């Protein structure tokens, strides 16, 4: 898994002064067939479990195409910033762009609140 930012202890400010209790994440999941899913959330662990759940809401993309593995995440200070970054990545519409620019460490610094 590639991370764009090292994180500190949950609940305590890190060197940048961010309190990790109030962090939002943009994330990329990948399934065994190589498909990607891009999303944003406040709780990565819960969200990944939800995507990999098979007992409810049949018919959703992630439940039909799993299992999913977290391959990339990026931390944001606000939900608005995370949502903007999610839209930016989705606008690329390219698994090749994701592989070349995010998964290989070339994460561009984007909007205010995004980290690299």
PDB file of C-alpha atoms in Angstrom:
ATOM      1  CA  UNK A   1       0.000   0.000   0.000  1.00  0.00           C
ATOM      2  CA  UNK A   2       1.259   3.469  -0.846  1.00  0.00           C
ATOM      3  CA  UNK A   3       0.518   6.359   1.482  1.00  0.00           C
ATOM      4  CA  UNK A   4       0.854   9.984   0.578  1.00  0.00           C
ATOM      5  CA  UNK A   5       1.316  11.078   4.192  1.00  0.00           C
ATOM      6  CA  UNK A   6       2.621   9.466   7.337  1.00  0.00           C
ATOM      7  CA  UNK A   7       0.138   9.749  10.177  1.00  0.00           C
ATOM      8  CA  UNK A   8       0.621  10.249  13.899  1.00  0.00           C
ATOM      9  CA  UNK A   9      -1.311   8.824  16.806  1.00  0.00           C
ATOM     10  CA  UNK A  10      -5.076   9.145  16.402  1.00  0.00           C
ATOM     11  CA  UNK A  11      -6.480  11.879  18.567  1.00  0.00           C
ATOM     12  CA  UNK A  12      -3.301  13.845  19.062  1.00  0.00           C
ATOM     13  CA  UNK A  13      -1.962  16.644  16.888  1.00  0.00           C
ATOM     14  CA  UNK A  14       1.036  15.684  14.764  1.00  0.00           C
ATOM     15  CA  UNK A  15       3.930  17.981  13.825  1.00  0.00           C
ATOM     16  CA  UNK A  16       1.636  19.915  11.481  1.00  0.00           C
ATOM     17  CA  UNK A  17      -0.895  20.512  14.278  1.00  0.00           C
ATOM     18  CA  UNK A  18      -3.624  18.350  12.700  1.00  0.00           C
ATOM     19  CA  UNK A  19      -5.892  16.468  15.065  1.00  0.00           C
ATOM     20  CA  UNK A  20      -6.407  13.024  13.541  1.00  0.00           C
ATOM     21  CA  UNK A  21      -9.831  12.593  15.140  1.00  0.00           C
ATOM     22  CA  UNK A  22     -11.142  14.984  12.490  1.00  0.00           C
ATOM     23  CA  UNK A  23      -9.337  13.789   9.370  1.00  0.00           C
ATOM     24  CA  UNK A  24     -10.889  12.850   6.079  1.00  0.00           C
ATOM     25  CA  UNK A  25      -9.391  10.508   3.536  1.00  0.00           C
ATOM     26  CA  UNK A  26      -9.421  10.055  -0.215  1.00  0.00           C
ATOM     27  CA  UNK A  27      -8.676   6.433  -0.987  1.00  0.00           C
ATOM     28  CA  UNK A  28      -8.217   4.023  -3.865  1.00  0.00           C
ATOM     29  CA  UNK A  29      -9.207   0.373  -3.669  1.00  0.00           C
ATOM     30  CA  UNK A  30      -8.153  -2.289  -6.153  1.00  0.00           C
ATOM     31  CA  UNK A  31      -9.726  -5.679  -6.778  1.00  0.00           C
ATOM     32  CA  UNK A  32      -8.001  -8.874  -8.026  1.00  0.00           C
ATOM     33  CA  UNK A  33      -8.991  -8.053 -11.631  1.00  0.00           C
ATOM     34  CA  UNK A  34      -7.118  -4.727 -11.407  1.00  0.00           C
ATOM     35  CA  UNK A  35     -10.180  -2.467 -11.278  1.00  0.00           C
ATOM     36  CA  UNK A  36     -10.013   0.649  -9.122  1.00  0.00           C
ATOM     37  CA  UNK A  37     -12.567   2.309  -6.889  1.00  0.00           C
ATOM     38  CA  UNK A  38     -12.022   5.882  -5.691  1.00  0.00           C
ATOM     39  CA  UNK A  39     -13.818   7.315  -2.678  1.00  0.00           C
ATOM     40  CA  UNK A  40     -13.585   9.546   0.367  1.00  0.00           C
ATOM     41  CA  UNK A  41     -14.461   8.899   3.986  1.00  0.00           C
ATOM     42  CA  UNK A  42     -13.904   9.834   7.600  1.00  0.00           C
ATOM     43  CA  UNK A  43     -13.264   6.202   8.684  1.00  0.00           C
ATOM     44  CA  UNK A  44     -11.094   4.092   6.358  1.00  0.00           C
ATOM     45  CA  UNK A  45     -11.416   0.858   8.326  1.00  0.00           C
ATOM     46  CA  UNK A  46     -15.212   0.984   8.433  1.00  0.00           C
ATOM     47  CA  UNK A  47     -15.473   2.016   4.777  1.00  0.00           C
ATOM     48  CA  UNK A  48     -13.229  -0.809   3.541  1.00  0.00           C
ATOM     49  CA  UNK A  49     -15.265  -3.313   5.560  1.00  0.00           C
ATOM     50  CA  UNK A  50     -18.437  -1.892   4.010  1.00  0.00           C
ATOM     51  CA  UNK A  51     -17.060  -2.235   0.481  1.00  0.00           C
ATOM     52  CA  UNK A  52     -16.060  -5.844   1.149  1.00  0.00           C
ATOM     53  CA  UNK A  53     -19.332  -6.769   2.847  1.00  0.00           C
ATOM     54  CA  UNK A  54     -21.428  -9.328   1.008  1.00  0.00           C
ATOM     55  CA  UNK A  55     -24.420  -9.486   3.337  1.00  0.00           C
ATOM     56  CA  UNK A  56     -26.272  -6.251   2.466  1.00  0.00           C
ATOM     57  CA  UNK A  57     -27.168  -3.939  -0.425  1.00  0.00           C
ATOM     58  CA  UNK A  58     -26.646  -6.463  -3.212  1.00  0.00           C
ATOM     59  CA  UNK A  59     -25.995  -4.954  -6.593  1.00  0.00           C
ATOM     60  CA  UNK A  60     -23.557  -2.212  -5.650  1.00  0.00           C
ATOM     61  CA  UNK A  61     -20.357  -2.016  -7.705  1.00  0.00           C
ATOM     62  CA  UNK A  62     -17.910  -2.754  -4.911  1.00  0.00           C
ATOM     63  CA  UNK A  63     -19.911  -5.641  -3.512  1.00  0.00           C
ATOM     64  CA  UNK A  64     -20.223  -7.277  -6.925  1.00  0.00           C
ATOM     65  CA  UNK A  65     -16.564  -6.760  -7.873  1.00  0.00           C
ATOM     66  CA  UNK A  66     -14.655  -7.437  -4.627  1.00  0.00           C
ATOM     67  CA  UNK A  67     -12.750  -8.309  -2.637  1.00  0.00           C
ATOM     68  CA  UNK A  68     -11.037  -4.929  -2.434  1.00  0.00           C
ATOM     69  CA  UNK A  69      -7.678  -3.948  -1.046  1.00  0.00           C
ATOM     70  CA  UNK A  70      -6.658  -0.448   0.018  1.00  0.00           C
ATOM     71  CA  UNK A  71      -3.756   0.538  -2.261  1.00  0.00           C
ATOM     72  CA  UNK A  72      -3.552   4.320  -1.707  1.00  0.00           C
ATOM     73  CA  UNK A  73      -4.813   6.955   0.712  1.00  0.00           C
ATOM     74  CA  UNK A  74      -4.414  10.682   1.155  1.00  0.00           C
ATOM     75  CA  UNK A  75      -5.290  12.674   4.254  1.00  0.00           C
ATOM     76  CA  UNK A  76      -7.310  15.923   4.195  1.00  0.00           C
ATOM     77  CA  UNK A  77      -8.238  18.413   6.897  1.00  0.00           C
ATOM     78  CA  UNK A  78     -11.816  18.907   5.657  1.00  0.00           C
ATOM     79  CA  UNK A  79     -14.476  16.858   3.905  1.00  0.00           C
ATOM     80  CA  UNK A  80     -14.726  19.561   1.224  1.00  0.00           C
ATOM     81  CA  UNK A  81     -11.042  19.190   0.443  1.00  0.00           C
ATOM     82  CA  UNK A  82     -11.338  15.382   0.317  1.00  0.00           C
ATOM     83  CA  UNK A  83     -14.372  15.579  -1.973  1.00  0.00           C
ATOM     84  CA  UNK A  84     -12.595  18.009  -4.306  1.00  0.00           C
ATOM     85  CA  UNK A  85      -9.576  15.702  -4.536  1.00  0.00           C
ATOM     86  CA  UNK A  86     -11.813  12.666  -5.128  1.00  0.00           C
ATOM     87  CA  UNK A  87     -13.466  14.509  -8.055  1.00  0.00           C
ATOM     88  CA  UNK A  88     -10.049  15.517  -9.390  1.00  0.00           C
ATOM     89  CA  UNK A  89      -8.832  11.902  -9.437  1.00  0.00           C
ATOM     90  CA  UNK A  90     -12.097  10.580 -10.905  1.00  0.00           C
ATOM     91  CA  UNK A  91     -11.936  13.222 -13.662  1.00  0.00           C
ATOM     92  CA  UNK A  92      -8.747  11.591 -14.951  1.00  0.00           C
ATOM     93  CA  UNK A  93     -10.842   8.522 -15.888  1.00  0.00           C
ATOM     94  CA  UNK A  94      -7.678   6.510 -16.296  1.00  0.00           C
ATOM     95  CA  UNK A  95      -6.328   3.531 -14.413  1.00  0.00           C
ATOM     96  CA  UNK A  96      -3.025   4.204 -16.177  1.00  0.00           C
ATOM     97  CA  UNK A  97      -2.907   7.735 -14.668  1.00  0.00           C
ATOM     98  CA  UNK A  98      -3.618   6.281 -11.216  1.00  0.00           C
ATOM     99  CA  UNK A  99      -0.860   3.698 -11.569  1.00  0.00           C
ATOM    100  CA  UNK A 100       1.708   6.180 -12.909  1.00  0.00           C
ATOM    101  CA  UNK A 101       0.926   9.194 -10.717  1.00  0.00           C
ATOM    102  CA  UNK A 102      -0.410   7.860  -7.449  1.00  0.00           C
ATOM    103  CA  UNK A 103       0.690   4.282  -6.939  1.00  0.00           C
ATOM    104  CA  UNK A 104       4.275   4.871  -8.060  1.00  0.00           C
ATOM    105  CA  UNK A 105       4.841   7.712  -5.623  1.00  0.00           C
ATOM    106  CA  UNK A 106       4.385  10.660  -7.989  1.00  0.00           C
ATOM    107  CA  UNK A 107       1.479  12.119  -6.029  1.00  0.00           C
ATOM    108  CA  UNK A 108       0.958  15.717  -7.169  1.00  0.00           C
ATOM    109  CA  UNK A 109       0.307  18.287  -4.467  1.00  0.00           C
ATOM    110  CA  UNK A 110      -3.134  19.521  -5.187  1.00  0.00           C
ATOM    111  CA  UNK A 111      -5.681  21.656  -3.478  1.00  0.00           C
ATOM    112  CA  UNK A 112      -5.366  23.348  -0.111  1.00  0.00           C
ATOM    113  CA  UNK A 113      -5.542  20.647   2.541  1.00  0.00           C
ATOM    114  CA  UNK A 114      -4.191  17.917   0.283  1.00  0.00           C
ATOM    115  CA  UNK A 115      -0.883  16.454   1.268  1.00  0.00           C
ATOM    116  CA  UNK A 116       1.855  14.651  -0.518  1.00  0.00           C
TER     117      UNK A 116
END
